[in-house]
Tab-separated table of C-alpha atoms in Angstrom:
chain	number	residue	atom	x	y	z
A	48	MET	CA	-23.301	-3.481	-10.610
A	49	ALA	CA	-22.320	-0.078	-9.518
A	50	HIS	CA	-23.242	2.142	-12.164
A	51	THR	CA	-23.505	5.671	-10.912
A	52	HIS	CA	-21.294	7.158	-8.030
A	53	GLU	CA	-24.250	6.957	-5.684
A	54	SER	CA	-24.302	3.325	-6.058
A	55	GLY	CA	-20.419	2.897	-5.897
A	56	ILE	CA	-20.570	4.811	-2.678
A	57	MET	CA	-23.450	2.913	-1.550
A	58	ALA	CA	-21.511	-0.380	-2.150
A	59	ALA	CA	-18.177	1.148	-0.130
A	60	ARG	CA	-20.674	2.281	2.718
A	61	LEU	CA	-21.945	-1.290	3.096
A	62	GLU	CA	-18.036	-2.439	3.480
A	63	ALA	CA	-17.904	0.413	6.029
A	64	SER	CA	-20.735	-1.056	7.926
A	65	LYS	CA	-19.659	-4.477	7.925
A	66	GLY	CA	-16.210	-3.286	9.211
A	67	TYR	CA	-18.042	-1.399	12.007
A	68	GLU	CA	-20.105	-4.629	13.130
A	69	GLU	CA	-16.943	-6.415	13.237
A	70	GLY	CA	-15.481	-3.979	15.872
A	71	GLY	CA	-13.320	-2.466	13.146
A	72	ILE	CA	-12.330	1.087	11.710
A	73	PRO	CA	-15.512	1.601	9.401
A	74	ILE	CA	-13.754	2.519	6.221
A	75	GLY	CA	-14.988	0.315	3.238
A	76	SER	CA	-13.949	0.464	-0.430
A	77	VAL	CA	-14.767	-1.069	-3.917
A	78	LEU	CA	-12.811	-1.327	-7.249
A	79	VAL	CA	-15.317	-0.985	-10.204
A	80	ASP	CA	-14.513	-1.788	-13.845
A	81	ARG	CA	-15.474	-0.064	-16.890
A	82	ASN	CA	-18.803	-2.036	-17.260
A	83	GLY	CA	-19.726	-1.068	-13.633
A	84	GLU	CA	-18.845	-4.619	-12.429
A	85	ILE	CA	-17.117	-4.752	-9.004
A	86	LEU	CA	-14.082	-6.410	-9.204
A	87	GLY	CA	-13.078	-6.289	-5.366
A	88	ARG	CA	-14.801	-5.093	-2.168
A	89	GLY	CA	-12.822	-4.480	1.230
A	90	HIS	CA	-12.907	-2.846	4.326
A	91	ASN	CA	-10.163	-1.735	6.722
A	92	GLU	CA	-8.910	-4.884	8.716
A	93	ARG	CA	-6.611	-3.342	11.283
A	94	ILE	CA	-8.380	-4.549	14.303
A	95	GLN	CA	-9.920	-7.646	12.959
A	96	ARG	CA	-6.679	-9.101	11.193
A	97	SER	CA	-4.111	-7.151	13.185
A	98	SER	CA	-3.045	-5.753	9.828
A	99	PRO	CA	-1.433	-2.420	9.537
A	100	THR	CA	-1.312	-2.598	5.703
A	101	LEU	CA	-5.049	-3.693	5.153
A	102	HIS	CA	-6.670	-0.393	4.655
A	103	ALA	CA	-10.185	-0.358	2.747
A	104	GLU	CA	-8.724	0.514	-0.709
A	105	ILE	CA	-5.782	-2.067	-0.101
A	106	ALA	CA	-8.300	-4.735	0.651
A	107	ALA	CA	-10.525	-4.000	-2.199
A	108	LEU	CA	-7.473	-4.292	-4.570
A	109	GLU	CA	-6.471	-7.459	-2.790
A	110	ASN	CA	-9.811	-8.964	-3.182
A	111	ALA	CA	-9.902	-8.045	-6.776
A	112	GLY	CA	-6.987	-10.305	-7.346
A	113	ARG	CA	-4.284	-10.002	-9.832
A	114	GLN	CA	-5.721	-7.669	-12.741
A	115	LYS	CA	-4.138	-6.681	-16.063
A	116	ALA	CA	-2.939	-3.018	-16.360
A	117	GLU	CA	-5.573	-2.138	-18.868
A	118	VAL	CA	-8.354	-3.145	-16.416
A	119	TYR	CA	-7.180	-0.914	-13.758
A	120	ARG	CA	-6.569	1.820	-16.242
A	121	HIS	CA	-10.396	1.734	-17.327
A	122	SER	CA	-11.809	1.202	-13.729
A	123	VAL	CA	-13.136	3.625	-10.738
A	124	LEU	CA	-11.900	3.134	-7.057
A	125	TYR	CA	-14.892	4.195	-4.544
A	126	THR	CA	-13.786	4.868	-1.075
A	127	THR	CA	-15.789	5.981	1.903
A	128	LEU	CA	-12.941	8.254	3.570
A	129	SER	CA	-10.341	10.319	1.832
A	130	PRO	CA	-7.217	7.874	0.852
A	131	CYS	CA	-4.272	7.965	3.031
A	132	SER	CA	-0.544	8.060	1.436
A	133	MET	CA	-0.397	4.350	1.172
A	134	CYS	CA	-3.632	3.911	-0.628
A	135	THR	CA	-2.828	7.028	-2.833
A	136	GLY	CA	0.238	5.495	-4.078
A	137	ALA	CA	-1.458	2.099	-4.707
A	138	ILE	CA	-3.962	4.150	-6.890
A	139	LEU	CA	-0.923	5.708	-8.751
A	140	LEU	CA	0.824	2.530	-9.126
A	141	TYR	CA	-1.994	0.908	-10.921
A	142	LYS	CA	-2.755	4.126	-12.899
A	143	ILE	CA	-6.513	3.923	-11.443
A	144	PRO	CA	-8.051	6.963	-13.270
A	145	CYS	CA	-10.737	8.162	-10.954
A	146	VAL	CA	-11.371	8.040	-7.280
A	147	VAL	CA	-14.649	8.847	-5.686
A	148	ILE	CA	-14.340	9.704	-2.108
A	149	GLY	CA	-17.238	9.504	0.209
A	150	GLU	CA	-16.027	12.208	2.258
A	151	ASN	CA	-12.784	14.033	3.434
A	152	THR	CA	-14.171	16.018	6.479
A	153	ASN	CA	-12.967	13.405	9.475
A	154	PHE	CA	-9.828	12.862	7.355
A	155	LYS	CA	-8.029	14.443	4.312
A	156	GLY	CA	-5.495	12.086	3.028
A	157	ASP	CA	-3.208	12.776	-0.274
A	158	GLU	CA	-6.082	14.328	-2.755
A	159	ASP	CA	-3.528	16.690	-3.970
A	160	LEU	CA	-1.199	14.434	-5.124
A	161	LEU	CA	-3.681	12.323	-6.831
A	162	ARG	CA	-4.760	15.489	-8.675
A	163	ALA	CA	-1.359	16.547	-9.669
A	164	ARG	CA	-0.556	13.022	-11.129
A	165	GLY	CA	-3.789	13.494	-13.228
A	166	VAL	CA	-6.361	11.591	-11.072
A	167	GLU	CA	-9.774	12.590	-11.129
A	168	VAL	CA	-11.197	12.948	-7.516
A	169	ILE	CA	-14.753	13.358	-7.002
A	170	ILE	CA	-15.870	14.182	-3.537
A	171	MET	CA	-19.329	12.935	-2.622
A	172	ASP	CA	-19.727	14.568	0.901
A	173	ASP	CA	-21.749	11.803	1.769
A	174	GLN	CA	-23.636	12.380	5.223
A	175	GLU	CA	-23.677	8.638	6.294
A	176	CYS	CA	-20.021	8.177	5.605
A	177	LYS	CA	-19.294	11.117	7.868
A	178	GLU	CA	-21.306	10.161	10.678
A	179	LEU	CA	-20.151	6.572	11.030
A	180	MET	CA	-16.551	7.712	10.868
A	181	LYS	CA	-17.152	10.321	13.246
A	182	ARG	CA	-18.635	7.744	15.564
A	183	PHE	CA	-15.854	5.322	15.589
A	184	ILE	CA	-13.234	8.326	16.106
A	185	CYS	CA	-15.145	9.414	19.025
A	186	GLU	CA	-15.444	5.879	20.403
A	187	HIS	CA	-11.807	4.863	19.799
A	188	PRO	CA	-9.453	7.383	19.043
A	189	GLU	CA	-6.176	5.397	19.676
A	190	GLU	CA	-7.008	2.929	17.245
A	191	TRP	CA	-8.148	5.620	14.656
A	192	ASN	CA	-4.587	7.482	15.277
A	193	GLU	CA	-2.656	4.277	14.916
A	194	ASP	CA	-4.281	3.516	11.454
A	195	ILE	CA	-3.045	6.988	10.189
A	196	GLY	CA	0.346	6.566	11.773
A	197	GLU	CA	-0.091	9.398	14.375
A	198	PRO	CA	0.915	8.956	18.024
A	199	ALA	CA	-2.181	7.859	20.406
B	267	MET	CA	19.961	-7.745	13.893
B	268	ALA	CA	20.910	-5.334	11.390
B	269	HIS	CA	23.253	-2.745	12.629
B	270	THR	CA	24.641	-1.657	9.638
B	271	HIS	CA	23.194	-0.845	6.343
B	272	GLU	CA	24.930	-3.851	4.532
B	273	SER	CA	23.489	-6.221	6.941
B	274	GLY	CA	20.068	-4.570	6.778
B	275	ILE	CA	20.290	-4.976	2.827
B	276	MET	CA	21.542	-8.628	3.369
B	277	ALA	CA	18.477	-9.462	5.298
B	278	ALA	CA	16.389	-7.894	2.281
B	279	ARG	CA	18.293	-9.834	-0.014
B	280	LEU	CA	17.791	-13.179	1.633
B	281	GLU	CA	14.051	-12.500	1.382
B	282	ALA	CA	14.363	-11.720	-2.382
B	283	SER	CA	16.433	-15.072	-2.719
B	284	LYS	CA	13.466	-16.647	-0.831
B	285	GLY	CA	10.829	-15.230	-3.245
B	286	TYR	CA	12.894	-16.235	-6.060
B	287	GLU	CA	13.125	-19.854	-5.371
B	288	GLU	CA	9.442	-20.001	-4.348
B	289	GLY	CA	9.002	-19.024	-8.470
B	290	GLY	CA	8.042	-15.409	-7.242
B	291	ILE	CA	9.411	-11.987	-8.057
B	292	PRO	CA	12.483	-11.591	-6.059
B	293	ILE	CA	12.418	-8.213	-4.015
B	294	GLY	CA	12.739	-8.565	-0.282
B	295	SER	CA	12.398	-5.867	2.451
B	296	VAL	CA	12.997	-5.802	6.213
B	297	LEU	CA	11.776	-2.936	8.683
B	298	VAL	CA	14.103	-2.527	11.380
B	299	ASP	CA	13.750	-0.678	14.814
B	300	ARG	CA	15.931	1.733	16.369
B	301	ASN	CA	17.924	-0.968	18.204
B	302	GLY	CA	18.707	-2.839	14.942
B	303	GLU	CA	15.986	-5.417	15.695
B	304	ILE	CA	14.367	-6.692	12.658
B	305	LEU	CA	10.561	-6.096	13.171
B	306	GLY	CA	9.402	-7.592	10.077
B	307	ARG	CA	10.609	-9.437	6.843
B	308	GLY	CA	8.506	-9.874	3.606
B	309	HIS	CA	9.085	-10.645	-0.053
B	310	ASN	CA	6.650	-9.720	-3.006
B	311	GLU	CA	3.742	-12.415	-3.047
B	312	ARG	CA	2.451	-11.390	-6.364
B	313	ILE	CA	2.935	-15.068	-8.053
B	314	GLN	CA	2.874	-17.107	-4.881
B	315	ARG	CA	-0.372	-15.826	-3.459
B	316	SER	CA	-1.805	-14.192	-6.401
B	317	SER	CA	-1.574	-10.991	-4.532
B	318	PRO	CA	-1.736	-7.444	-6.256
B	319	THR	CA	-0.877	-5.762	-3.052
B	320	LEU	CA	2.054	-7.620	-1.140
B	321	HIS	CA	4.905	-6.025	-2.705
B	322	ALA	CA	7.850	-6.625	-0.547
B	323	GLU	CA	7.529	-3.315	1.651
B	324	ILE	CA	4.139	-4.075	2.231
B	325	ALA	CA	4.784	-7.699	3.206
B	326	ALA	CA	7.504	-6.455	5.630
B	327	LEU	CA	5.147	-3.888	7.356
B	328	GLU	CA	2.515	-6.241	7.287
B	329	ASN	CA	4.491	-8.988	8.909
B	330	ALA	CA	5.744	-6.393	11.538
B	331	GLY	CA	2.368	-6.343	12.500
B	332	ARG	CA	0.412	-3.154	14.611
B	333	GLN	CA	3.246	-1.162	15.680
B	334	LYS	CA	2.807	2.291	17.434
B	335	ALA	CA	3.723	5.635	15.544
B	336	GLU	CA	6.815	5.963	17.837
B	337	VAL	CA	8.303	2.952	16.503
B	338	TYR	CA	7.721	3.723	12.818
B	339	ARG	CA	9.282	7.176	13.225
B	340	HIS	CA	12.699	5.483	14.585
B	341	SER	CA	12.730	2.627	12.264
B	342	VAL	CA	14.369	1.996	8.931
B	343	LEU	CA	12.991	0.150	5.799
B	344	TYR	CA	15.369	-1.713	3.899
B	345	THR	CA	14.272	-3.014	0.428
B	346	THR	CA	16.278	-4.396	-2.666
B	347	LEU	CA	14.605	-2.283	-5.361
B	348	SER	CA	13.427	1.090	-5.299
B	349	PRO	CA	10.073	1.500	-4.016
B	350	CYS	CA	6.805	1.662	-6.260
B	351	SER	CA	4.408	4.416	-5.579
B	352	MET	CA	2.158	2.196	-3.210
B	353	CYS	CA	5.220	1.479	-0.886
B	354	THR	CA	6.321	4.811	-1.126
B	355	GLY	CA	2.885	5.923	0.204
B	356	ALA	CA	3.069	3.300	3.138
B	357	ILE	CA	6.467	4.928	3.992
B	358	LEU	CA	4.798	8.353	4.114
B	359	LEU	CA	2.018	6.820	5.800
B	360	TYR	CA	3.958	5.718	8.825
B	361	LYS	CA	6.653	8.570	8.734
B	362	ILE	CA	9.659	6.166	8.271
B	363	PRO	CA	12.122	8.458	8.336
B	364	CYS	CA	14.922	6.548	6.276
B	365	VAL	CA	14.929	3.932	3.560
B	366	VAL	CA	17.668	2.005	2.271
B	367	ILE	CA	17.312	0.730	-1.263
B	368	GLY	CA	19.535	-2.118	-2.969
B	369	GLU	CA	19.338	-0.792	-6.307
B	370	ASN	CA	17.231	1.612	-8.599
B	371	THR	CA	18.879	0.744	-11.928
B	372	ASN	CA	16.372	-1.973	-12.945
B	373	PHE	CA	13.420	0.125	-11.467
B	374	LYS	CA	13.382	3.595	-10.352
B	375	GLY	CA	10.265	4.295	-8.151
B	376	ASP	CA	9.095	7.353	-6.257
B	377	GLU	CA	12.383	8.182	-4.590
B	378	ASP	CA	11.958	11.661	-5.500
B	379	LEU	CA	8.642	11.960	-3.450
B	380	LEU	CA	10.153	10.278	-0.685
B	381	ARG	CA	12.865	12.945	-0.400
B	382	ALA	CA	10.435	15.890	-1.178
B	383	ARG	CA	8.561	14.929	1.895
B	384	GLY	CA	11.826	14.613	4.238
B	385	VAL	CA	12.568	11.047	3.780
B	386	GLU	CA	16.389	9.852	3.894
B	387	VAL	CA	17.056	7.735	0.844
B	388	ILE	CA	20.049	5.809	0.641
B	389	ILE	CA	21.099	3.797	-2.632
B	390	MET	CA	23.404	0.851	-1.999
B	391	ASP	CA	23.845	0.210	-5.604
B	392	ASP	CA	23.971	-3.465	-4.768
B	393	GLN	CA	25.434	-5.592	-7.387
B	394	GLU	CA	23.739	-8.907	-6.137
B	395	CYS	CA	20.308	-7.025	-5.703
B	396	LYS	CA	20.714	-5.738	-9.636
B	397	GLU	CA	21.710	-9.247	-11.035
B	398	LEU	CA	18.878	-11.259	-9.319
B	399	MET	CA	16.445	-8.735	-10.464
B	400	LYS	CA	17.784	-8.388	-14.097
B	401	ARG	CA	17.426	-12.318	-14.348
B	402	PHE	CA	14.000	-12.306	-13.182
B	403	ILE	CA	12.749	-9.384	-15.569
B	404	CYS	CA	14.470	-11.261	-18.492
B	405	GLU	CA	12.648	-14.684	-17.477
B	406	HIS	CA	9.399	-13.228	-16.475
B	407	PRO	CA	8.918	-9.789	-18.104
B	408	GLU	CA	4.803	-10.288	-17.981
B	409	GLU	CA	4.716	-10.830	-14.472
B	410	TRP	CA	7.287	-8.030	-13.887
B	411	ASN	CA	5.306	-5.304	-15.956
B	412	GLU	CA	2.246	-6.479	-14.105
B	413	ASP	CA	3.724	-6.042	-10.728
B	414	ILE	CA	4.487	-2.372	-11.867
B	415	GLY	CA	1.092	-1.911	-13.372
B	416	GLU	CA	2.566	-1.635	-16.782
B	417	PRO	CA	0.796	-3.570	-20.106
B	418	ALA	CA	2.421	-6.919	-20.757
């Protein structure tokens, strides 16, 4: 259950930590339905599965499986880091109305596009999210740049 | 090799046909590098793998594996159908400069956003792409609507 934004971000942070422990990029995400139930959890799998598309948010959506349009339209997506253009587009595709973001200090994605298309965007400015992400970026700048489509 | 836009779309159409033969949503895509080599091929896997995120373009990127930023920035993405918001976002993430689209009659995705962000968008208005997609939509309207995040 993730009845509050704090508990939703905590669940996303657990995924990020799991990714970090696996040697991966520590970004986590969960998709939560209207009743506060977690439908899907995921973390970035670039390194673990050599995947250029399994960002945390995509992984959470994938792990939630096929859902009806109505489910997405009453869900909240939690993510430890501001969503990139691809994950922003996935949120728009499924018309997820609310995105709660752990932090946007280490990376600011396409938040303005989300807002322009009517998505509620909540920034938690979470210290733990910031610290873990910052640590990874310092340790593995090349992998991080690859993940956001930037040259090494 | 896919040295012309016609041969690129032909390769994407082969993927779409493969998807249709598998009982899936017939959308195909290929990512082609600066030398005309196909880096990755893919088709929509919603039905086959119960996947809400493996649209054709995402599958092609995934099957291309991890690539350097420079590779994407000199690539062309071919897709049989106008890309949805998620696939548009993936194109923007990796700064793919050119997208060649088989048709946008059965569905028009986020082409305007691509153009606004400087991506070259070429519409082939391909009759075979249109016919196969139209056939699937008539046969399976519910799966199609699910794929674009719309109610059944």
